[in-house]
């Protein structure tokens, strides 16, 4: 039983970290990028992600409420974050400058030529 409790503790910490990452990422993005990406407003996502973070932090992982917080976090990370990041230019220091839409991870894709 201790192994299961340890696994649940690790899973809970991972969910808290994921939720915290989404919340911090939502804080650092520009407000106008949310509107330009045709997503909800920045305050909306900050409220939703903050509530999700608190719920994941306070309630045990086996209850129903952390699942709702996890769903909100996943929606932000999978749908909203890439759209806002594309509009705002990535926000990362290690981004490649220039580049076309056909550039792959190892350079331009030339169609097998």
CSV table of N, CA and C in Angstrom, one decimal:
chain,number,residue,atom,x,y,z
A,1,UNK,N,0.8,-1.2,0.0
A,1,UNK,CA,0.0,0.0,0.0
A,1,UNK,C,0.9,1.3,0.0
A,2,UNK,N,2.1,1.2,0.6
A,2,UNK,CA,2.9,2.3,0.6
A,2,UNK,C,3.4,2.7,-0.8
A,3,UNK,N,3.6,1.7,-1.7
A,3,UNK,CA,4.0,2.0,-3.0
A,3,UNK,C,2.9,2.7,-3.8
A,4,UNK,N,1.7,2.3,-3.6
A,4,UNK,CA,0.6,3.0,-4.2
A,4,UNK,C,0.5,4.5,-3.8
A,5,UNK,N,0.6,4.7,-2.4
A,5,UNK,CA,0.6,6.0,-1.9
A,5,UNK,C,1.7,6.9,-2.4
A,6,UNK,N,2.9,6.3,-2.6
A,6,UNK,CA,4.0,7.0,-3.1
A,6,UNK,C,3.8,7.4,-4.6
A,7,UNK,N,3.2,6.5,-5.3
A,7,UNK,CA,2.8,6.8,-6.7
A,7,UNK,C,1.8,7.9,-6.8
A,8,UNK,N,0.8,7.8,-6.0
A,8,UNK,CA,-0.2,8.9,-6.0
A,8,UNK,C,0.4,10.2,-5.6
A,9,UNK,N,1.3,10.2,-4.7
A,9,UNK,CA,2.0,11.5,-4.2
A,9,UNK,C,2.8,12.1,-5.4
A,10,UNK,N,3.5,11.2,-6.1
A,10,UNK,CA,4.3,11.7,-7.3
A,10,UNK,C,3.4,12.2,-8.4
A,11,UNK,N,2.3,11.5,-8.6
A,11,UNK,CA,1.3,11.9,-9.6
A,11,UNK,C,0.7,13.3,-9.2
A,12,UNK,N,0.4,13.4,-7.9
A,12,UNK,CA,-0.1,14.7,-7.5
A,12,UNK,C,0.9,15.8,-7.6
A,13,UNK,N,2.1,15.6,-7.3
A,13,UNK,CA,3.1,16.6,-7.5
A,13,UNK,C,3.3,17.0,-9.0
A,14,UNK,N,3.3,16.0,-9.8
A,14,UNK,CA,3.4,16.3,-11.3
A,14,UNK,C,2.2,17.1,-11.8
A,15,UNK,N,1.0,16.8,-11.3
A,15,UNK,CA,-0.1,17.6,-11.7
A,15,UNK,C,-0.1,19.0,-11.1
A,16,UNK,N,0.4,19.2,-9.9
A,16,UNK,CA,0.6,20.5,-9.4
A,16,UNK,C,1.6,21.3,-10.2
A,17,UNK,N,2.7,20.6,-10.6
A,17,UNK,CA,3.8,21.3,-11.4
A,17,UNK,C,3.2,21.7,-12.8
A,18,UNK,N,2.5,20.8,-13.4
A,18,UNK,CA,1.9,21.1,-14.7
A,18,UNK,C,0.9,22.2,-14.6
A,19,UNK,N,0.1,22.2,-13.6
A,19,UNK,CA,-0.9,23.3,-13.4
A,19,UNK,C,-0.2,24.6,-13.1
A,20,UNK,N,0.9,24.6,-12.3
A,20,UNK,CA,1.6,25.8,-12.0
A,20,UNK,C,2.3,26.3,-13.2
A,21,UNK,N,2.9,25.4,-14.1
A,21,UNK,CA,3.5,25.9,-15.3
A,21,UNK,C,2.5,26.6,-16.2
A,22,UNK,N,1.3,26.0,-16.4
A,22,UNK,CA,0.3,26.6,-17.2
A,22,UNK,C,-0.1,28.0,-16.7
A,23,UNK,N,-0.3,28.1,-15.4
A,23,UNK,CA,-0.6,29.4,-14.8
A,23,UNK,C,0.5,30.4,-15.0
A,24,UNK,N,1.7,30.1,-14.8
A,24,UNK,CA,2.8,31.0,-15.0
A,24,UNK,C,2.9,31.4,-16.5
A,25,UNK,N,2.7,30.4,-17.3
A,25,UNK,CA,2.8,30.7,-18.8
A,25,UNK,C,1.7,31.6,-19.2
A,26,UNK,N,0.5,31.5,-18.6
A,26,UNK,CA,-0.6,32.4,-19.0
A,26,UNK,C,-0.3,33.8,-18.4
A,27,UNK,N,0.4,33.9,-17.3
A,27,UNK,CA,0.7,35.2,-16.8
A,27,UNK,C,1.7,36.0,-17.7
A,28,UNK,N,2.6,35.3,-18.3
A,28,UNK,CA,3.7,36.0,-19.0
A,28,UNK,C,3.3,36.3,-20.4
A,29,UNK,N,2.2,35.7,-20.9
A,29,UNK,CA,1.8,36.0,-22.3
A,29,UNK,C,1.1,37.4,-22.4
A,30,UNK,N,1.3,38.0,-23.5
A,30,UNK,CA,0.6,39.3,-23.7
A,30,UNK,C,-0.9,39.2,-23.8
A,31,UNK,N,-1.6,40.2,-23.3
A,31,UNK,CA,-3.1,40.1,-23.3
A,31,UNK,C,-3.7,40.2,-24.7
A,32,UNK,N,-3.0,41.0,-25.6
A,32,UNK,CA,-3.6,41.2,-26.9
A,32,UNK,C,-3.4,39.9,-27.8
A,33,UNK,N,-2.4,39.1,-27.4
A,33,UNK,CA,-2.2,37.8,-28.1
A,33,UNK,C,-3.4,36.9,-28.0
A,34,UNK,N,-4.0,36.9,-26.8
A,34,UNK,CA,-5.2,36.0,-26.6
A,34,UNK,C,-6.4,36.5,-27.6
A,35,UNK,N,-6.6,37.8,-27.7
A,35,UNK,CA,-7.6,38.3,-28.6
A,35,UNK,C,-7.2,38.0,-30.0
A,36,UNK,N,-6.0,38.2,-30.4
A,36,UNK,CA,-5.5,37.9,-31.8
A,36,UNK,C,-5.6,36.5,-32.2
A,37,UNK,N,-5.5,35.6,-31.2
A,37,UNK,CA,-5.6,34.1,-31.5
A,37,UNK,C,-7.0,33.7,-31.4
A,38,UNK,N,-7.9,34.6,-31.1
A,38,UNK,CA,-9.4,34.3,-31.1
A,38,UNK,C,-9.7,33.2,-30.0
A,39,UNK,N,-9.0,33.4,-28.8
A,39,UNK,CA,-9.2,32.6,-27.6
A,39,UNK,C,-9.9,33.5,-26.6
A,40,UNK,N,-10.3,32.9,-25.5
A,40,UNK,CA,-10.8,33.8,-24.4
A,40,UNK,C,-9.8,34.8,-23.9
A,41,UNK,N,-10.2,35.7,-23.1
A,41,UNK,CA,-9.3,36.8,-22.6
A,41,UNK,C,-8.3,36.2,-21.6
A,42,UNK,N,-7.2,37.0,-21.4
A,42,UNK,CA,-6.2,36.6,-20.5
A,42,UNK,C,-6.8,36.5,-19.1
A,43,UNK,N,-7.6,37.5,-18.6
A,43,UNK,CA,-8.1,37.3,-17.2
A,43,UNK,C,-9.0,36.0,-17.1
A,44,UNK,N,-9.7,35.7,-18.1
A,44,UNK,CA,-10.5,34.4,-18.1
A,44,UNK,C,-9.6,33.2,-17.8
A,45,UNK,N,-8.5,33.1,-18.6
A,45,UNK,CA,-7.6,32.0,-18.4
A,45,UNK,C,-6.9,32.0,-17.1
A,46,UNK,N,-6.5,33.2,-16.7
A,46,UNK,CA,-5.8,33.3,-15.4
A,46,UNK,C,-6.7,32.8,-14.2
A,47,UNK,N,-8.0,33.2,-14.3
A,47,UNK,CA,-8.9,32.8,-13.3
A,47,UNK,C,-9.2,31.3,-13.3
A,48,UNK,N,-9.4,30.7,-14.5
A,48,UNK,CA,-9.6,29.3,-14.7
A,48,UNK,C,-8.4,28.5,-14.2
A,49,UNK,N,-7.2,28.9,-14.6
A,49,UNK,CA,-6.0,28.1,-14.3
A,49,UNK,C,-5.7,28.3,-12.8
A,50,UNK,N,-6.0,29.5,-12.2
A,50,UNK,CA,-5.7,29.6,-10.8
A,50,UNK,C,-6.6,28.8,-10.0
A,51,UNK,N,-7.9,28.7,-10.4
A,51,UNK,CA,-8.9,27.8,-9.6
A,51,UNK,C,-8.4,26.4,-9.8
A,52,UNK,N,-8.0,26.0,-11.0
A,52,UNK,CA,-7.6,24.6,-11.2
A,52,UNK,C,-6.4,24.3,-10.4
A,53,UNK,N,-5.4,25.2,-10.3
A,53,UNK,CA,-4.2,25.0,-9.5
A,53,UNK,C,-4.6,24.8,-8.0
A,54,UNK,N,-5.4,25.7,-7.5
A,54,UNK,CA,-5.8,25.6,-6.1
A,54,UNK,C,-6.6,24.3,-5.8
A,55,UNK,N,-7.5,23.9,-6.7
A,55,UNK,CA,-8.2,22.6,-6.6
A,55,UNK,C,-7.3,21.4,-6.6
A,56,UNK,N,-6.3,21.4,-7.5
A,56,UNK,CA,-5.4,20.3,-7.6
A,56,UNK,C,-4.5,20.3,-6.3
A,57,UNK,N,-4.2,21.5,-5.8
A,57,UNK,CA,-3.3,21.6,-4.6
A,57,UNK,C,-4.1,21.1,-3.4
A,58,UNK,N,-5.4,21.4,-3.2
A,58,UNK,CA,-6.1,21.2,-2.0
A,58,UNK,C,-6.7,19.8,-1.9
A,59,UNK,N,-7.2,19.3,-3.0
A,59,UNK,CA,-8.0,18.0,-3.0
A,59,UNK,C,-7.2,16.8,-3.3
A,60,UNK,N,-7.5,15.7,-2.7
A,60,UNK,CA,-6.7,14.5,-3.1
A,60,UNK,C,-6.9,14.1,-4.5
A,61,UNK,N,-5.9,13.4,-5.1
A,61,UNK,CA,-6.0,13.1,-6.5
A,61,UNK,C,-7.1,12.2,-6.9
A,62,UNK,N,-7.5,11.4,-6.0
A,62,UNK,CA,-8.6,10.4,-6.3
A,62,UNK,C,-10.0,11.0,-6.2
A,63,UNK,N,-10.1,12.2,-5.9
A,63,UNK,CA,-11.5,12.8,-5.9
A,63,UNK,C,-11.8,13.4,-7.3
A,64,UNK,N,-13.0,13.9,-7.5
A,64,UNK,CA,-13.4,14.3,-8.8
A,64,UNK,C,-12.9,15.7,-9.2
A,65,UNK,N,-12.8,16.6,-8.2
A,65,UNK,CA,-12.4,18.0,-8.5
A,65,UNK,C,-11.1,18.2,-9.2
A,66,UNK,N,-10.0,17.5,-8.8
A,66,UNK,CA,-8.8,17.7,-9.5
A,66,UNK,C,-8.8,17.3,-11.0
A,67,UNK,N,-9.7,16.4,-11.3
A,67,UNK,CA,-9.9,16.1,-12.8
A,67,UNK,C,-10.3,17.3,-13.5
A,68,UNK,N,-11.2,18.1,-13.0
A,68,UNK,CA,-11.7,19.3,-13.6
A,68,UNK,C,-10.6,20.3,-13.8
A,69,UNK,N,-9.7,20.5,-12.8
A,69,UNK,CA,-8.6,21.4,-12.9
A,69,UNK,C,-7.6,20.8,-13.9
A,70,UNK,N,-7.4,19.5,-14.0
A,70,UNK,CA,-6.5,18.9,-14.9
A,70,UNK,C,-7.0,19.2,-16.4
A,71,UNK,N,-8.3,19.0,-16.6
A,71,UNK,CA,-8.9,19.3,-17.9
A,71,UNK,C,-8.6,20.7,-18.3
A,72,UNK,N,-8.9,21.7,-17.4
A,72,UNK,CA,-8.6,23.1,-17.8
A,72,UNK,C,-7.2,23.3,-18.1
A,73,UNK,N,-6.3,22.7,-17.4
A,73,UNK,CA,-4.8,22.8,-17.6
A,73,UNK,C,-4.5,22.2,-19.0
A,74,UNK,N,-5.0,21.1,-19.3
A,74,UNK,CA,-4.7,20.4,-20.6
A,74,UNK,C,-5.2,21.2,-21.7
A,75,UNK,N,-6.4,21.8,-21.6
A,75,UNK,CA,-7.0,22.6,-22.7
A,75,UNK,C,-6.1,23.8,-22.9
A,76,UNK,N,-5.6,24.4,-21.9
A,76,UNK,CA,-4.8,25.6,-22.0
A,76,UNK,C,-3.5,25.2,-22.8
A,77,UNK,N,-2.8,24.1,-22.3
A,77,UNK,CA,-1.5,23.7,-22.8
A,77,UNK,C,-1.6,23.2,-24.2
A,78,UNK,N,-2.7,22.5,-24.6
A,78,UNK,CA,-2.8,21.9,-25.9
A,78,UNK,C,-3.4,22.8,-26.9
A,79,UNK,N,-4.3,23.7,-26.5
A,79,UNK,CA,-5.0,24.5,-27.5
A,79,UNK,C,-4.7,26.0,-27.4
A,80,UNK,N,-4.7,26.6,-26.3
A,80,UNK,CA,-4.6,28.0,-26.1
A,80,UNK,C,-3.1,28.4,-26.2
A,81,UNK,N,-2.2,27.7,-25.5
A,81,UNK,CA,-0.8,28.1,-25.4
A,81,UNK,C,-0.1,28.1,-26.8
A,82,UNK,N,-0.3,27.1,-27.7
A,82,UNK,CA,0.3,27.2,-29.0
A,82,UNK,C,-0.2,28.3,-29.8
A,83,UNK,N,-1.5,28.6,-29.8
A,83,UNK,CA,-2.0,29.7,-30.6
A,83,UNK,C,-1.5,31.0,-30.1
A,84,UNK,N,-1.5,31.3,-28.8
A,84,UNK,CA,-1.0,32.5,-28.2
A,84,UNK,C,0.5,32.7,-28.4
A,85,UNK,N,1.2,31.6,-28.3
A,85,UNK,CA,2.6,31.6,-28.5
A,85,UNK,C,3.0,31.9,-30.0
A,86,UNK,N,2.2,31.4,-30.9
A,86,UNK,CA,2.5,31.7,-32.3
A,86,UNK,C,2.3,33.2,-32.6
A,87,UNK,N,1.2,33.7,-32.0
A,87,UNK,CA,0.9,35.2,-32.2
A,87,UNK,C,2.0,36.0,-31.6
A,88,UNK,N,2.4,35.7,-30.4
A,88,UNK,CA,3.3,36.6,-29.7
A,88,UNK,C,4.8,36.3,-30.0
A,89,UNK,N,5.1,35.4,-30.9
A,89,UNK,CA,6.4,35.2,-31.4
A,89,UNK,C,7.2,34.2,-30.5
A,90,UNK,N,6.5,33.4,-29.8
A,90,UNK,CA,7.2,32.3,-29.1
A,90,UNK,C,7.6,32.6,-27.7
A,91,UNK,N,8.2,33.8,-27.4
A,91,UNK,CA,8.5,34.2,-26.1
A,91,UNK,C,9.7,33.5,-25.5
A,92,UNK,N,10.4,32.6,-26.3
A,92,UNK,CA,11.5,31.9,-25.8
A,92,UNK,C,12.8,32.5,-26.3
A,93,UNK,N,13.9,32.3,-25.6
A,93,UNK,CA,15.1,32.9,-26.0
A,93,UNK,C,15.8,32.1,-27.0
A,94,UNK,N,15.5,30.8,-27.1
A,94,UNK,CA,16.2,29.9,-28.1
A,94,UNK,C,15.5,29.7,-29.4
A,95,UNK,N,14.7,30.6,-29.8
A,95,UNK,CA,13.9,30.5,-31.0
A,95,UNK,C,14.8,30.8,-32.2
A,96,UNK,N,14.6,30.1,-33.3
A,96,UNK,CA,15.3,30.4,-34.5
A,96,UNK,C,14.6,31.6,-35.2
A,97,UNK,N,15.4,32.5,-35.7
A,97,UNK,CA,14.9,33.6,-36.4
A,97,UNK,C,14.5,33.3,-37.8
A,98,UNK,N,13.6,34.0,-38.5
A,98,UNK,CA,13.3,33.8,-39.9
A,98,UNK,C,12.6,32.4,-40.0
A,99,UNK,N,12.9,31.7,-41.1
A,99,UNK,CA,12.3,30.4,-41.3
A,99,UNK,C,10.9,30.5,-41.9
A,100,UNK,N,10.7,29.5,-42.7
A,100,UNK,CA,9.4,29.4,-43.4
A,100,UNK,C,8.5,28.3,-42.8
A,101,UNK,N,7.3,28.2,-43.3
A,101,UNK,CA,6.4,27.3,-42.7
A,101,UNK,C,6.8,25.8,-43.1
A,102,UNK,N,7.7,25.7,-44.1
A,102,UNK,CA,8.1,24.3,-44.5
A,102,UNK,C,9.4,23.9,-43.8
A,103,UNK,N,9.9,24.7,-42.9
A,103,UNK,CA,11.1,24.3,-42.1
A,103,UNK,C,10.8,23.2,-41.1
A,104,UNK,N,11.5,22.2,-41.2
A,104,UNK,CA,11.4,21.1,-40.2
A,104,UNK,C,12.4,21.3,-39.1
A,105,UNK,N,12.5,20.3,-38.2
A,105,UNK,CA,13.4,20.4,-37.1
A,105,UNK,C,14.9,20.4,-37.5
A,106,UNK,N,15.2,19.8,-38.7
A,106,UNK,CA,16.6,19.7,-39.2
A,106,UNK,C,16.8,20.6,-40.4
A,107,UNK,N,16.0,21.6,-40.7
A,107,UNK,CA,16.2,22.5,-41.8
A,107,UNK,C,15.0,22.5,-42.7
A,108,UNK,N,15.1,23.1,-43.9
A,108,UNK,CA,13.9,23.2,-44.8
A,108,UNK,C,13.6,21.9,-45.4
A,109,UNK,N,12.3,21.7,-45.6
A,109,UNK,CA,11.8,20.5,-46.2
A,109,UNK,C,11.7,20.8,-47.7
A,110,UNK,N,12.4,20.0,-48.6
A,110,UNK,CA,12.4,20.3,-50.0
A,110,UNK,C,11.6,19.3,-50.8
A,111,UNK,N,10.7,18.5,-50.2
A,111,UNK,CA,9.9,17.5,-50.9
A,111,UNK,C,10.6,16.3,-51.5
A,112,UNK,N,11.7,16.0,-50.9
A,112,UNK,CA,12.5,14.8,-51.4
A,112,UNK,C,13.3,15.0,-52.6
A,113,UNK,N,13.5,16.3,-52.9
A,113,UNK,CA,14.4,16.6,-54.1
A,113,UNK,C,15.8,16.5,-53.8
